[in-house]
Short mmCIF file of N, CA and C in Angstrom, two decimals:
data_model
loop_
_atom_site.label_atom_id
_atom_site.label_comp_id
_atom_site.label_asym_id
_atom_site.label_seq_id
_atom_site.Cartn_x
_atom_site.Cartn_y
_atom_site.Cartn_z
N MET A 178 44.96 -182.88 -64.31
CA MET A 178 45.53 -182.19 -63.17
C MET A 178 46.38 -180.52 -63.47
N ILE A 179 46.12 -180.27 -64.77
CA ILE A 179 46.76 -178.77 -65.20
C ILE A 179 45.12 -178.09 -64.84
N LYS A 180 44.32 -178.47 -65.06
CA LYS A 180 43.18 -177.83 -64.80
C LYS A 180 42.83 -177.43 -63.65
N LEU A 181 43.18 -178.66 -62.52
CA LEU A 181 42.99 -178.56 -61.26
C LEU A 181 43.70 -177.22 -60.99
N LEU A 182 45.23 -177.52 -61.53
CA LEU A 182 46.21 -176.33 -60.54
C LEU A 182 46.07 -175.08 -61.19
N ILE A 183 45.21 -174.76 -62.61
CA ILE A 183 44.53 -173.42 -62.88
C ILE A 183 43.93 -172.82 -62.24
N GLY A 184 42.59 -173.97 -61.60
CA GLY A 184 41.16 -173.61 -60.86
C GLY A 184 42.40 -172.91 -59.43
N THR A 185 42.48 -173.96 -59.10
CA THR A 185 43.51 -173.31 -57.65
C THR A 185 44.35 -171.98 -57.61
N ILE A 186 44.95 -171.83 -58.87
CA ILE A 186 46.03 -170.43 -59.02
C ILE A 186 44.87 -169.63 -58.89
N PHE A 187 43.76 -169.35 -59.72
CA PHE A 187 42.73 -168.50 -60.20
C PHE A 187 42.30 -168.41 -58.83
N GLY A 188 41.19 -169.51 -58.04
CA GLY A 188 41.12 -169.31 -57.03
C GLY A 188 41.41 -168.53 -55.88
N VAL A 189 43.01 -168.87 -55.42
CA VAL A 189 43.59 -168.58 -54.62
C VAL A 189 43.71 -166.47 -55.03
N TRP A 190 44.20 -166.13 -56.32
CA TRP A 190 44.47 -164.71 -56.81
C TRP A 190 42.93 -164.03 -56.67
N PHE A 191 41.71 -164.72 -57.26
CA PHE A 191 40.61 -164.32 -56.74
C PHE A 191 40.33 -164.08 -55.42
N ALA A 192 40.76 -164.43 -54.55
CA ALA A 192 40.54 -164.27 -53.14
C ALA A 192 41.40 -163.32 -52.43
N ALA A 193 42.68 -163.04 -53.15
CA ALA A 193 43.34 -162.10 -52.36
C ALA A 193 42.85 -160.85 -53.22
N CYS A 194 42.53 -160.69 -54.33
CA CYS A 194 41.54 -159.28 -54.71
C CYS A 194 40.71 -158.99 -53.97
N LEU A 195 39.79 -160.17 -53.58
CA LEU A 195 38.46 -159.93 -52.81
C LEU A 195 38.98 -159.34 -51.52
N PHE A 196 39.77 -159.83 -51.10
CA PHE A 196 40.04 -159.41 -49.54
C PHE A 196 41.28 -158.65 -49.24
N SER A 197 41.59 -158.28 -50.13
CA SER A 197 42.88 -157.09 -49.76
C SER A 197 42.36 -155.62 -49.75
N ASP A 198 42.97 -154.91 -49.20
CA ASP A 198 42.58 -153.59 -49.19
C ASP A 198 43.19 -152.61 -50.65
N HIS A 199 42.75 -151.66 -50.62
CA HIS A 199 42.32 -151.24 -51.99
C HIS A 199 43.70 -150.11 -51.42
N GLU A 200 44.38 -149.74 -52.16
CA GLU A 200 45.40 -149.01 -52.33
C GLU A 200 45.32 -147.60 -52.92
N ILE A 201 45.52 -146.25 -51.73
CA ILE A 201 45.32 -144.96 -52.51
C ILE A 201 46.58 -144.34 -52.68
N GLU A 202 45.87 -143.10 -53.26
CA GLU A 202 47.33 -142.44 -53.38
C GLU A 202 47.10 -141.12 -53.08
N ILE A 203 48.29 -139.74 -52.08
CA ILE A 203 47.93 -138.52 -52.21
C ILE A 203 47.28 -138.01 -53.53
N GLY A 204 46.32 -136.99 -52.53
CA GLY A 204 45.59 -136.08 -53.44
C GLY A 204 44.49 -136.70 -54.05
N LYS A 205 44.66 -137.98 -54.33
CA LYS A 205 43.42 -138.62 -55.02
C LYS A 205 42.28 -139.01 -53.99
N GLU A 206 41.29 -138.63 -54.22
CA GLU A 206 39.78 -138.77 -53.72
C GLU A 206 39.30 -140.41 -53.97
N PHE A 207 39.13 -140.90 -52.91
CA PHE A 207 38.62 -142.48 -53.06
C PHE A 207 37.43 -142.88 -52.33
N THR A 208 36.55 -143.85 -52.82
CA THR A 208 35.51 -144.10 -52.11
C THR A 208 35.88 -145.25 -51.27
N LEU A 209 35.18 -145.64 -50.05
CA LEU A 209 35.00 -146.83 -49.15
C LEU A 209 33.93 -147.31 -48.72
N LYS A 210 33.41 -148.27 -48.95
CA LYS A 210 31.93 -148.59 -48.49
C LYS A 210 32.21 -149.38 -47.09
N LYS A 211 30.84 -149.42 -46.64
CA LYS A 211 31.15 -150.44 -45.08
C LYS A 211 31.70 -151.66 -45.55
N ASP A 212 32.81 -151.73 -44.14
CA ASP A 212 33.52 -152.81 -43.77
C ASP A 212 34.85 -152.31 -44.44
N LYS A 213 34.79 -151.70 -45.44
CA LYS A 213 36.21 -152.03 -46.46
C LYS A 213 37.31 -151.02 -46.16
N ALA A 214 38.59 -151.30 -46.78
CA ALA A 214 39.65 -150.94 -46.45
C ALA A 214 40.42 -149.98 -47.30
N ALA A 215 41.47 -149.30 -47.16
CA ALA A 215 42.47 -148.49 -47.70
C ALA A 215 43.71 -148.11 -47.47
N VAL A 216 44.67 -148.77 -47.69
CA VAL A 216 46.08 -148.23 -47.46
C VAL A 216 46.55 -147.24 -48.10
N LEU A 217 47.39 -146.62 -47.52
CA LEU A 217 48.12 -145.34 -48.15
C LEU A 217 49.68 -145.79 -48.84
N SER A 218 49.85 -145.95 -49.90
CA SER A 218 50.78 -146.12 -50.74
C SER A 218 51.93 -145.94 -50.42
N GLY A 219 52.79 -146.91 -50.09
CA GLY A 219 54.20 -146.97 -49.04
C GLY A 219 54.13 -146.00 -47.75
N THR A 220 52.97 -146.40 -47.33
CA THR A 220 53.06 -146.19 -45.47
C THR A 220 52.35 -147.35 -44.76
N ASP A 221 52.09 -147.05 -43.52
CA ASP A 221 51.14 -147.80 -43.10
C ASP A 221 49.83 -147.69 -42.50
N LEU A 222 49.70 -146.31 -43.00
CA LEU A 222 48.09 -145.62 -42.99
C LEU A 222 46.99 -146.59 -43.49
N LYS A 223 45.79 -146.71 -42.48
CA LYS A 223 44.73 -147.64 -43.37
C LYS A 223 43.72 -147.07 -42.46
N ILE A 224 42.73 -146.68 -43.57
CA ILE A 224 41.39 -146.33 -43.40
C ILE A 224 40.27 -147.66 -43.28
N THR A 225 39.68 -147.97 -42.61
CA THR A 225 38.49 -148.49 -42.79
C THR A 225 36.99 -148.10 -42.22
N MET A 226 35.95 -147.95 -43.14
CA MET A 226 35.06 -147.29 -43.08
C MET A 226 34.08 -148.69 -42.51
N ARG A 227 33.40 -147.84 -41.46
CA ARG A 227 32.70 -148.89 -40.52
C ARG A 227 30.91 -148.59 -40.81
N GLY A 228 30.80 -147.04 -40.66
CA GLY A 228 29.40 -146.79 -41.14
C GLY A 228 29.36 -145.58 -41.50
N ALA A 229 28.12 -145.33 -41.68
CA ALA A 229 27.70 -143.54 -42.25
C ALA A 229 26.24 -143.19 -41.71
N GLY A 230 26.28 -142.13 -41.41
CA GLY A 230 25.09 -141.67 -40.79
C GLY A 230 24.64 -140.56 -40.80
N ARG A 231 23.32 -140.03 -40.38
CA ARG A 231 23.05 -138.50 -40.46
C ARG A 231 22.59 -138.07 -38.72
N SER A 232 23.04 -136.95 -37.98
CA SER A 232 22.38 -136.69 -37.13
C SER A 232 21.78 -135.10 -37.23
N GLN A 233 20.78 -134.93 -36.32
CA GLN A 233 20.95 -133.52 -36.12
C GLN A 233 20.86 -132.68 -35.44
N ASN A 234 21.80 -131.38 -35.60
CA ASN A 234 22.62 -130.77 -35.12
C ASN A 234 22.04 -129.44 -34.26
N ALA A 235 22.63 -128.82 -33.62
CA ALA A 235 22.25 -127.81 -32.72
C ALA A 235 21.11 -126.45 -33.73
N LYS A 236 21.23 -126.81 -34.71
CA LYS A 236 20.64 -125.34 -35.62
C LYS A 236 19.51 -126.16 -36.27
N GLY A 237 19.34 -127.52 -35.97
CA GLY A 237 17.98 -128.17 -36.68
C GLY A 237 18.06 -128.69 -38.33
N GLY A 238 19.06 -128.37 -38.56
CA GLY A 238 19.67 -129.24 -39.85
C GLY A 238 20.17 -130.60 -39.78
N ASP A 239 20.81 -131.08 -40.74
CA ASP A 239 21.41 -132.45 -40.50
C ASP A 239 22.77 -132.20 -40.67
N THR A 240 23.75 -133.43 -40.08
CA THR A 240 25.00 -133.11 -40.08
C THR A 240 24.97 -134.54 -40.62
N ILE A 241 25.92 -135.01 -41.80
CA ILE A 241 26.30 -136.07 -42.07
C ILE A 241 27.23 -136.61 -42.01
N TYR A 242 27.60 -137.99 -41.56
CA TYR A 242 28.87 -138.29 -40.72
C TYR A 242 29.37 -139.66 -41.41
N CYS A 243 30.74 -140.06 -41.25
CA CYS A 243 31.26 -141.28 -41.75
C CYS A 243 32.03 -141.74 -40.23
N SER A 244 32.14 -142.88 -40.01
CA SER A 244 32.89 -143.23 -38.83
C SER A 244 33.85 -144.35 -39.73
N ILE A 245 35.06 -144.42 -39.11
CA ILE A 245 35.90 -144.79 -39.34
C ILE A 245 37.27 -145.26 -38.27
N ASP A 246 37.81 -146.33 -38.74
CA ASP A 246 38.96 -146.83 -37.90
C ASP A 246 40.30 -146.45 -38.52
N LEU A 247 41.06 -146.00 -38.40
CA LEU A 247 42.18 -145.29 -38.68
C LEU A 247 43.39 -145.93 -37.82
N VAL A 248 44.51 -146.52 -38.72
CA VAL A 248 45.83 -147.28 -38.26
C VAL A 248 46.53 -146.29 -38.65
N SER A 249 47.74 -146.08 -38.40
CA SER A 249 48.49 -145.30 -38.23
C SER A 249 50.12 -145.62 -37.22
N ARG A 250 51.16 -145.79 -37.97
CA ARG A 250 52.13 -146.03 -36.97
C ARG A 250 51.75 -147.13 -36.15
N GLY A 251 51.19 -148.13 -35.83
CA GLY A 251 50.78 -149.41 -35.02
C GLY A 251 49.60 -148.77 -34.26
N SER A 252 49.29 -147.63 -34.38
CA SER A 252 48.10 -147.36 -33.31
C SER A 252 46.89 -147.07 -33.90
N GLN A 253 45.74 -147.63 -33.34
CA GLN A 253 44.12 -147.73 -33.59
C GLN A 253 43.61 -146.61 -33.27
N SER A 254 42.79 -145.70 -33.84
CA SER A 254 41.75 -145.11 -33.24
C SER A 254 40.73 -145.06 -34.30
N GLN A 255 39.55 -145.01 -33.42
CA GLN A 255 37.67 -144.98 -33.74
C GLN A 255 37.56 -143.39 -34.22
N ILE A 256 37.57 -143.01 -35.42
CA ILE A 256 36.82 -141.80 -35.27
C ILE A 256 35.71 -141.16 -35.83
N THR A 257 34.62 -140.25 -35.92
CA THR A 257 33.80 -140.10 -36.55
C THR A 257 34.07 -138.58 -37.47
N LEU A 258 33.68 -138.42 -38.34
CA LEU A 258 34.22 -137.31 -39.10
C LEU A 258 33.13 -136.62 -39.73
N ASP A 259 32.34 -135.08 -39.63
CA ASP A 259 31.37 -134.83 -40.28
C ASP A 259 31.93 -134.80 -41.86
N VAL A 260 31.02 -134.10 -43.06
CA VAL A 260 31.30 -134.05 -44.23
C VAL A 260 32.42 -132.94 -44.17
N GLY A 261 33.27 -132.75 -44.86
CA GLY A 261 34.29 -131.88 -44.89
C GLY A 261 35.32 -131.26 -43.80
N LYS A 262 35.16 -131.88 -43.01
CA LYS A 262 36.09 -132.21 -41.72
C LYS A 262 37.20 -133.23 -41.92
N SER A 263 38.08 -133.11 -41.30
CA SER A 263 39.51 -133.65 -41.32
C SER A 263 40.24 -133.79 -40.38
N VAL A 264 41.42 -134.93 -39.94
CA VAL A 264 41.46 -135.71 -38.89
C VAL A 264 43.23 -136.04 -39.26
N ASN A 265 44.15 -134.85 -38.64
CA ASN A 265 45.51 -135.43 -38.61
C ASN A 265 46.14 -136.84 -37.79
N SER A 266 46.91 -137.41 -38.98
CA SER A 266 47.35 -139.03 -38.53
C SER A 266 49.22 -139.24 -39.07
N ALA A 267 49.82 -139.06 -38.03
CA ALA A 267 51.04 -139.05 -38.31
C ALA A 267 51.56 -138.06 -39.24
N GLN A 268 52.30 -138.21 -40.36
CA GLN A 268 52.35 -137.72 -41.41
C GLN A 268 50.99 -137.08 -42.79
N ASN A 269 50.16 -137.20 -42.25
CA ASN A 269 49.07 -137.04 -43.06
C ASN A 269 48.12 -136.55 -42.52
N VAL A 270 46.71 -135.60 -43.44
CA VAL A 270 45.37 -135.18 -43.24
C VAL A 270 44.55 -136.08 -43.89
N VAL A 271 43.56 -136.61 -43.30
CA VAL A 271 42.53 -137.93 -44.06
C VAL A 271 41.06 -136.55 -43.87
N LYS A 272 40.58 -136.61 -45.09
CA LYS A 272 39.53 -135.99 -45.36
C LYS A 272 38.22 -135.90 -46.03
N LEU A 273 36.82 -136.14 -45.03
CA LEU A 273 35.92 -136.52 -45.70
C LEU A 273 34.92 -135.61 -46.40
N THR A 274 35.14 -135.99 -47.50
CA THR A 274 34.77 -135.11 -48.76
C THR A 274 33.22 -135.20 -48.88
N LYS A 275 32.41 -136.27 -49.11
CA LYS A 275 30.86 -136.69 -49.32
C LYS A 275 30.93 -138.24 -49.19
N VAL A 276 29.75 -138.53 -48.55
CA VAL A 276 29.08 -139.26 -48.09
C VAL A 276 28.17 -139.67 -48.71
N ASP A 277 27.55 -141.43 -49.14
CA ASP A 277 26.47 -141.75 -49.92
C ASP A 277 25.48 -142.55 -48.96
N LEU A 278 24.14 -142.43 -48.36
CA LEU A 278 23.48 -142.79 -47.62
C LEU A 278 22.93 -143.68 -48.27
N THR A 279 22.78 -144.14 -48.98
CA THR A 279 21.80 -145.30 -50.00
C THR A 279 21.59 -146.41 -48.74
N THR A 280 20.51 -146.79 -48.98
CA THR A 280 20.16 -148.03 -48.39
C THR A 280 19.37 -148.73 -48.98
N ASN A 281 19.57 -150.34 -48.93
CA ASN A 281 18.62 -151.34 -49.72
C ASN A 281 17.93 -152.23 -48.70
N PRO A 282 16.60 -151.80 -48.25
CA PRO A 282 15.93 -152.53 -47.08
C PRO A 282 15.94 -154.23 -47.42
N LYS A 283 15.85 -154.47 -48.73
CA LYS A 283 15.59 -155.95 -48.88
C LYS A 283 17.04 -157.04 -48.86
N ALA A 284 17.92 -155.44 -48.55
CA ALA A 284 19.19 -156.84 -48.11
C ALA A 284 19.57 -157.11 -46.88
N LYS A 285 20.23 -157.90 -46.52
CA LYS A 285 20.74 -158.99 -45.65
C LYS A 285 20.81 -157.22 -44.19
N ASP A 286 22.31 -156.69 -45.06
CA ASP A 286 22.70 -155.62 -44.44
C ASP A 286 21.87 -154.30 -44.82
N PRO A 287 21.00 -153.49 -44.39
CA PRO A 287 20.40 -152.74 -45.39
C PRO A 287 21.40 -151.15 -45.55
N TRP A 288 22.45 -151.29 -45.00
CA TRP A 288 23.02 -150.07 -45.08
C TRP A 288 24.49 -150.54 -45.54
N GLU A 289 24.53 -151.66 -46.41
CA GLU A 289 26.43 -151.83 -47.24
C GLU A 289 26.43 -151.61 -48.38
N SER A 290 24.98 -150.45 -48.66
CA SER A 290 25.37 -149.37 -50.17
C SER A 290 26.05 -148.07 -49.43
N ASN A 291 25.95 -148.15 -48.31
CA ASN A 291 26.48 -146.56 -47.78
C ASN A 291 28.14 -146.52 -48.10
N ALA A 292 28.85 -145.39 -48.56
CA ALA A 292 30.29 -145.18 -48.87
C ALA A 292 30.50 -143.68 -48.58
N CYS A 293 31.87 -143.86 -48.25
CA CYS A 293 32.13 -142.02 -48.05
C CYS A 293 33.48 -142.22 -48.65
N ASN A 294 33.46 -140.70 -49.61
CA ASN A 294 34.21 -140.55 -50.23
C ASN A 294 35.88 -139.77 -49.47
N PHE A 295 36.94 -139.94 -49.39
CA PHE A 295 37.83 -139.31 -48.68
C PHE A 295 38.93 -139.15 -49.83
N VAL A 296 40.00 -138.01 -48.76
CA VAL A 296 41.41 -137.14 -49.86
C VAL A 296 42.12 -137.63 -48.68
N VAL A 297 43.56 -138.25 -49.11
CA VAL A 297 44.55 -138.01 -48.18
C VAL A 297 45.31 -137.15 -48.91
N SER A 298 46.29 -136.14 -47.61
CA SER A 298 47.21 -135.44 -47.66
C SER A 298 48.25 -135.44 -47.12
N ASP A 299 49.31 -134.84 -47.54
CA ASP A 299 50.44 -134.40 -46.49
C ASP A 299 50.08 -133.61 -45.79
N ILE A 300 50.88 -133.59 -44.69
CA ILE A 300 50.94 -132.52 -43.32
C ILE A 300 51.91 -131.14 -44.00
N GLU A 301 51.09 -130.18 -43.61
CA GLU A 301 52.18 -129.31 -44.49
C GLU A 301 52.79 -128.55 -43.14
N GLU A 302 54.04 -128.50 -43.58
CA GLU A 302 55.08 -128.24 -42.38
C GLU A 302 55.66 -126.82 -42.44
#
């Protein structure tokens, strides 16, 4: 009976850790993989990474980008940011700092290893 109870408690704790959002802090760079989310500590700002990619720009070079869902103050937006670009959301600025386009052709989802790095800062007043 005790083993069953301990196993159940561990299972619930593990599931909560597995499916909970990553908590982030102002000014600290963080990484999100495809379909993972992060929440800014003490706010309702939530960023979910939807995908990353590369497109050709007008000058013939590549533009690396990341697509995200951004939730703030109950409003959700789908946004695509190029590396180095940022978007304002309520009281914060979300900046895309780096994109890792690593793929695994043998995986069920070859793009599951893609990752995007961000920094969230306060809007300067």
